[in-house]
XYZ file of C-alpha atoms in Angstrom:
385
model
C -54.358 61.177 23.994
C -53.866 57.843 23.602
C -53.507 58.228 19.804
C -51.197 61.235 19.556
C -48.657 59.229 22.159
C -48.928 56.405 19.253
C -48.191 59.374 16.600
C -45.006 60.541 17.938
C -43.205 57.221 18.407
C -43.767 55.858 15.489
C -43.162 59.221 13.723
C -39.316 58.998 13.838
C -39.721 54.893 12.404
C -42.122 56.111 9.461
C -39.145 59.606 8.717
C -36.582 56.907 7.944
C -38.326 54.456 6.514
C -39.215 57.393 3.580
C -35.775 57.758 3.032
C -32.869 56.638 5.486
C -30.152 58.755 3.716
C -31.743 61.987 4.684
C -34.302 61.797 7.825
C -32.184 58.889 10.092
C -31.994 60.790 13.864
C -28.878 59.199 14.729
C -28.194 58.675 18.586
C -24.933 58.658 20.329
C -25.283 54.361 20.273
C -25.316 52.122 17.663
C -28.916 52.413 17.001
C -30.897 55.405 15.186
C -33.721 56.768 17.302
C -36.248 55.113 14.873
C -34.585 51.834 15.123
C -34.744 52.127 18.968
C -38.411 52.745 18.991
C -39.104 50.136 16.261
C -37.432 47.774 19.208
C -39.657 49.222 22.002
C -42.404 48.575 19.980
C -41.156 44.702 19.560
C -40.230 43.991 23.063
C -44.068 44.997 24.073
C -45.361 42.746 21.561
C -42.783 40.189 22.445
C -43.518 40.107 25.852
C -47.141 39.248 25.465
C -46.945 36.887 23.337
C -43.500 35.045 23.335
C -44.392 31.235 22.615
C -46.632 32.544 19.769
C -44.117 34.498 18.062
C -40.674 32.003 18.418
C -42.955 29.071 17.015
C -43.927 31.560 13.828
C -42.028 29.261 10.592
C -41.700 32.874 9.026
C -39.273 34.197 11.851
C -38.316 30.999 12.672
C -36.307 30.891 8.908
C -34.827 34.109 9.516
C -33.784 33.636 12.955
C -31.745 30.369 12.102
C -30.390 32.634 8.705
C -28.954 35.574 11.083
C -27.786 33.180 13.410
C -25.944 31.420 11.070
C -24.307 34.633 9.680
C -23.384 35.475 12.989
C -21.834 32.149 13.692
C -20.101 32.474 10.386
C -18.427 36.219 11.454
C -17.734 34.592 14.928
C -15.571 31.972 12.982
C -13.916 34.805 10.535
C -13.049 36.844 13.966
C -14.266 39.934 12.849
C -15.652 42.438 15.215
C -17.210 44.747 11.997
C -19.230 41.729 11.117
C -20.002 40.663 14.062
C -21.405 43.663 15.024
C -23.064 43.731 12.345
C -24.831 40.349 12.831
C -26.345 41.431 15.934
C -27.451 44.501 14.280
C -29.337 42.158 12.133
C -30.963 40.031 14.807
C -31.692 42.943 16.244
C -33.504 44.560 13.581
C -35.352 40.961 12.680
C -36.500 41.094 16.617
C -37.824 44.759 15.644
C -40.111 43.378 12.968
C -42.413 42.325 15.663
C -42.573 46.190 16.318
C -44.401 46.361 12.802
C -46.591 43.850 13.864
C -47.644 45.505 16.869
C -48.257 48.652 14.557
C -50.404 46.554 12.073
C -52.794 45.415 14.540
C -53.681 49.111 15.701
C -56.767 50.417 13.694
C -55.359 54.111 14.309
C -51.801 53.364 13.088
C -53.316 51.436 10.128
C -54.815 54.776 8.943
C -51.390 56.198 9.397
C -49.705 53.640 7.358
C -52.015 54.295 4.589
C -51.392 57.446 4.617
C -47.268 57.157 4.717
C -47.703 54.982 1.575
C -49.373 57.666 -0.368
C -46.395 59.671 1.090
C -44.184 57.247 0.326
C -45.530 56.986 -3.656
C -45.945 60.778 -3.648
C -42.042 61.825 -2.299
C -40.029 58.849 -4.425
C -42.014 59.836 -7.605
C -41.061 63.487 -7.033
C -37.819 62.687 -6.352
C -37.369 60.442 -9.408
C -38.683 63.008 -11.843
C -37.138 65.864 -10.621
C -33.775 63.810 -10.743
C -34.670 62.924 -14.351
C -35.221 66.247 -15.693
C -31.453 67.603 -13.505
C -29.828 64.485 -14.977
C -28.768 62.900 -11.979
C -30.129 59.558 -12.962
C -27.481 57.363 -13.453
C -27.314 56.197 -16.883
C -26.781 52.275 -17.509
C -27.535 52.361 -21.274
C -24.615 54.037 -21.671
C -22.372 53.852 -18.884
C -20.046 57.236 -17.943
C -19.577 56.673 -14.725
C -21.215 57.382 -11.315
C -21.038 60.229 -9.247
C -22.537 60.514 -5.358
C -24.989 63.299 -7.110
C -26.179 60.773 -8.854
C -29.547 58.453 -7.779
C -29.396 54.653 -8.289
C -32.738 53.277 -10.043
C -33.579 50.342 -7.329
C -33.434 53.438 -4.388
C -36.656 54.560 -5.919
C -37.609 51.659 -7.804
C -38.502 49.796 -4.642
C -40.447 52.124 -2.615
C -42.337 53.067 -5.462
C -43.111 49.344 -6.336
C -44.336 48.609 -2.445
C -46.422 52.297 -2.814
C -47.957 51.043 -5.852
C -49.513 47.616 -5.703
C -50.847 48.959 -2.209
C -52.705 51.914 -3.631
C -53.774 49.669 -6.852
C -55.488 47.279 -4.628
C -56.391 48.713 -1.627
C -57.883 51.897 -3.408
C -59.033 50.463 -6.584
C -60.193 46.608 -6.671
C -63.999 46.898 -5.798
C -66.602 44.591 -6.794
C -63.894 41.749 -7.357
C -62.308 42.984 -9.797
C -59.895 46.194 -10.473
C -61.366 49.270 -12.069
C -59.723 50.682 -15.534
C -58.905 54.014 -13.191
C -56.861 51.724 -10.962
C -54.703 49.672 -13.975
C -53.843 53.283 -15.470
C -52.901 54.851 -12.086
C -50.592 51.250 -12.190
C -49.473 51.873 -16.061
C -47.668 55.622 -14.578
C -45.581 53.505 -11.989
C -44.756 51.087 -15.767
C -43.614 54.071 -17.247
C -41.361 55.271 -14.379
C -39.717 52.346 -14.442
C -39.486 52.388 -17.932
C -38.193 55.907 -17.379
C -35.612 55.234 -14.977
C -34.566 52.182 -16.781
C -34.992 49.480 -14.172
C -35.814 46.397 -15.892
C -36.344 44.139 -12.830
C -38.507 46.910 -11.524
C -40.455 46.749 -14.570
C -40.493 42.457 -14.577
C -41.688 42.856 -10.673
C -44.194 45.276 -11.078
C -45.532 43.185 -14.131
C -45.964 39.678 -13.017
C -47.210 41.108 -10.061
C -50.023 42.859 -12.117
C -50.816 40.005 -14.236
C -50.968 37.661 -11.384
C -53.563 40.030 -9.213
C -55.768 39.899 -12.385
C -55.556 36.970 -14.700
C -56.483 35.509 -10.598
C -59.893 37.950 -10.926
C -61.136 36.947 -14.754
C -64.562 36.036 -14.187
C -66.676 38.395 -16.162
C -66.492 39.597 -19.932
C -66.285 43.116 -18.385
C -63.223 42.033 -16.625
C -61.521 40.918 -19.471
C -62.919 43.984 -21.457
C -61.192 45.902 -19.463
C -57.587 44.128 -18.997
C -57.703 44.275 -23.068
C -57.991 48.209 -23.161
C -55.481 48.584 -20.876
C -53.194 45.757 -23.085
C -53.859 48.433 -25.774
C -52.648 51.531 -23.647
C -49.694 49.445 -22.632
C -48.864 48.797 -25.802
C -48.921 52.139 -27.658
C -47.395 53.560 -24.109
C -44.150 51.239 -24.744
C -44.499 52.348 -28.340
C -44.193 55.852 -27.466
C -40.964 55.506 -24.989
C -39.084 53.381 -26.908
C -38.792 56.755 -29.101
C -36.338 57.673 -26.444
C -32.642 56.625 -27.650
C -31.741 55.623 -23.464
C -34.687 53.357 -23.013
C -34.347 51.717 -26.021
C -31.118 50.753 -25.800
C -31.691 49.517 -22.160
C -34.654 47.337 -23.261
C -34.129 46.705 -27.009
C -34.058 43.211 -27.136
C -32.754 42.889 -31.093
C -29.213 44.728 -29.745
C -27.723 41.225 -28.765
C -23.951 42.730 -27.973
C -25.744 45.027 -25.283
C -27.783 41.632 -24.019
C -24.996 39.188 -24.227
C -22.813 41.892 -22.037
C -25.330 42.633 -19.750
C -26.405 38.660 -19.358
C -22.718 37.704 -19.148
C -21.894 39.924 -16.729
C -25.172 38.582 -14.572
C -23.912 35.293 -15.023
C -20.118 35.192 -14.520
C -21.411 36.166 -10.719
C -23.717 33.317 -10.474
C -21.173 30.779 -11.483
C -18.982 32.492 -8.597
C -21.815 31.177 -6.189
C -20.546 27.346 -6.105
C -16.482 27.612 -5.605
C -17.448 30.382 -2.805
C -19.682 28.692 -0.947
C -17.878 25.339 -1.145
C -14.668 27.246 -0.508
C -16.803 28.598 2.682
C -18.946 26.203 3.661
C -19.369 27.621 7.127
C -20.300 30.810 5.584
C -18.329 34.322 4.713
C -20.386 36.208 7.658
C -22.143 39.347 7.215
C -19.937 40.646 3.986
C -20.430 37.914 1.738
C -18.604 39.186 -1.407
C -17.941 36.943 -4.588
C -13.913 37.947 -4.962
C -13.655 38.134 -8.253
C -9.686 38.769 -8.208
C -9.528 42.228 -9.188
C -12.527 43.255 -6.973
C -14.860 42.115 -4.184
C -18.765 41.996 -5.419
C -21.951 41.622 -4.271
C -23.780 38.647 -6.324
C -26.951 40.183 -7.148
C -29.252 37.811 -5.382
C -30.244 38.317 -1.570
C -31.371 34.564 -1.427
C -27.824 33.500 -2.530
C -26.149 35.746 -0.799
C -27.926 34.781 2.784
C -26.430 31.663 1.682
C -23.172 32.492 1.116
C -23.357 34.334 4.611
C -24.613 31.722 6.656
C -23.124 28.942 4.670
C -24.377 25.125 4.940
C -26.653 26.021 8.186
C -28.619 28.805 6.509
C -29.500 26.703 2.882
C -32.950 24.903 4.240
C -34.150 28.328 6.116
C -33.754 29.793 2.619
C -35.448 27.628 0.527
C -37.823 26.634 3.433
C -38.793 30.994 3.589
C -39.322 30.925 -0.134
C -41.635 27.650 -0.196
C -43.345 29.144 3.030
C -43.989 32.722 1.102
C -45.086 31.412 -2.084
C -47.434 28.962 -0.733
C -49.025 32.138 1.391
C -49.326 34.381 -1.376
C -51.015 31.832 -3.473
C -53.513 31.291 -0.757
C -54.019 34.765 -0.544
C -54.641 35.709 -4.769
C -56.906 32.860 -5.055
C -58.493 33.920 -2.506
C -58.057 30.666 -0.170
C -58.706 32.947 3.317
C -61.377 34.443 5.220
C -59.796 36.072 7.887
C -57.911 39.156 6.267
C -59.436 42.088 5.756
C -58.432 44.651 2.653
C -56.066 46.049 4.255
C -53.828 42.975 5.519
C -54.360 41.586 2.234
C -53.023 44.972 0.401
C -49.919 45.170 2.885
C -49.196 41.590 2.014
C -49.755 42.017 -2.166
C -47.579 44.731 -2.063
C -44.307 42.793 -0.307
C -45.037 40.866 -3.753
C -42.624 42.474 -6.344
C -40.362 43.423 -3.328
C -39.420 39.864 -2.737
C -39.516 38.871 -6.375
C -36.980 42.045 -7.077
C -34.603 40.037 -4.038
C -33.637 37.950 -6.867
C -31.871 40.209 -8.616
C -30.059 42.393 -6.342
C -29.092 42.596 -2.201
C -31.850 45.029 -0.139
C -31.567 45.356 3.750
C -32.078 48.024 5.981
C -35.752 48.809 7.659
C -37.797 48.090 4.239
C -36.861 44.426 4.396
C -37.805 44.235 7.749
C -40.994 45.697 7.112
C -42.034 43.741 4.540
C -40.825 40.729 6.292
C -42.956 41.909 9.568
C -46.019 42.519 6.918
C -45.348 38.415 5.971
C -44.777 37.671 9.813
C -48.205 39.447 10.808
C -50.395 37.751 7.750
C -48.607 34.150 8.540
C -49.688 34.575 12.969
C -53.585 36.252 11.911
C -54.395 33.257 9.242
C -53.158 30.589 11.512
C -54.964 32.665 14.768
C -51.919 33.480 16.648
C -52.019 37.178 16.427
C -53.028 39.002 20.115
C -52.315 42.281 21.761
């Protein structure tokens, strides 16, 4: 009874996690009805353990980065952004309710299964938008129409989904089986197929990483060198497609240098608009670019540029802090994780690397975040119901 109680909260949280734009149950407040729960689920946790969980260095960072956007709003007097800076402390407070989650053995079974799901939906959603054409194109750009599917809406899910499975499922024995690196070479040709290159750069050092970390046998490298080869001939094959290889043909250096310059001119934006707002632009930080108002293309920067001077150490101090933990954790530098926790924290891997190259919010930040919070309070033996 217990269980199925367990099963229907968290069954609204899991609906818009999948995909927010279609299963959100919106509430006549502020908050979603999976949001709210997510926050029930927090405040129980919270409760229990409150000295535990404000002295965490994980949510300690983030706490001091939304408080410093909020400060920042407070000082722009806007109510929209202020607003929305709660929102955000809010949902950072909520990523305790994950925690809570991870530590049940039933719900663990049930986020298994929702990242099958998860895999399973974006994948069918990506191909069927592929073969309709409502992919949008940016090898050859024609415009974008609210039909239309942006790459990193399924790249990320489908990245997450993936390094889960491929370890959790597949590494046995120390090492990962040739099954499990060619159930990973299908999510390499998605986003090969859906032309997301940061997906693709993710997704791959991520890969590499997890087993250049597990080379200790000749079989082990007997197998990472057949599935080299099946890479190889695999890239082979789609670059016969006229899209992909214009999106990843590194010889076409007009497409490159546009692309690159376009990447750039944003990041030299960074310096004159943070110095210009040194106490931070609040929860819209946009690089004004004259004739339009742009999002930089880097969450880390643009946390920055939010919470101006206060939030610069938290950043840097979150990045040194996650780093340092996942290197622990692929050398293998811990003996109190089980597969699980150390498949939930793998696969936040190319989801934070990604955060380099574009702005991601909403509840799979916070989950992924709450999957780093969780890891960070079990190895250091603060983690209690």
């Amino acid at each position: 009874m217990k269980n199925i109680i367990k099963l229907i909260l968290i069954f609204p949280i899991l609906l818009e996690l999948l995909d927010s734009s279609r299963f959100v149950i919106e509430l006549p407040i502020p908050l979603s009805l999976g949001r709210l729960l997510l926050l029930f689920f927090s405040f129980y946790y919270i409760f229990g353990n409150i000295f535990k969980v404000f002295f965490d260095k994980i949510f300690n960072s983030f706490f001091i980065i939304f408080s410093s956007i909020l400060l920042a709003s407070i000082l722009k007097a806007s109510p929209e952004m202020i607003n929305k800076s709660f929102g955000q402390i809010l949902l950072l407070i909520s990523s305790f309710g994950f925690v809570y989650i991870f530590t049940s053995k039933f719900l663990n079974k049930i986020i298994r299964f929702f990242l099958i799901v998860n895999l399973i939906y974006w994948l069918s959603i990506t191909y069927s938008s592929l073969f309709a054409d409502t992919f949008f194109d940016f090898s050859f750009y024609s415009g974008y129409s609210a039909e239309m599917i942006n790459h990193h809406t399924v790249g990320i899910p489908i990245l997450i989904s993936s390094i889960f499975i491929y370890h959790y499922y597949f590494f046995t024995n120390g090492k990962y089986s040739l099954f499990g690196n060619i159930f990973l070479l299908l999510s390499l040709i998605t986003m090969f197929l859906i032309e997301n290159r940061s997906g693709l750069l993710c997704l791959t050092v991520t890969f590499v990483v997890l087993n250049l970390s597990k080379i200790k046998k000749f079989d082990s490298v007997l197998s990472l060198s057949l599935f080299s080869v099946l890479v190889f001939f695999t890239v082979i094959f789609l670059f016969q497609f006229e899209t992909i290889f214009q999106r990843f043909n590194f010889y076409d250096t007009d497409y490159l240098e546009r692309s690159n310059d376009e990447r750039l001119f944003l990041y030299y934006q960074f310096f004159p608009t943070f110095f210009n707002n040194i106490f931070g632009l609040g929860s819209y930080a946009y690089v004004d670019l004259g004739f339009q108002k742009i999002l930089i293309h880097n969450q880390y920067l643009t946390f920055i540029l939010a919470g101006g001077i206060l939030s610069v150490y938290s950043v840097f101090r979150f990045l040194f802090d996650y780093f340092t933990l996942a290197k622990k954790i692929i050398s293998e530098k811990i003996d109190n994780l089980d597969k699980m926790e150390i498949s939930l924290f793998l696969s936040t891997i190319p989801f934070f690397i990604k955060l380099f190259f574009l702005e991601q919010g909403g509840l799979i930040f916070f989950i992924c975040l709450s999957i780093v919070i969780y890891v960070n309070l079990k190895l250091n033996n603060k983690l209690s119901i």
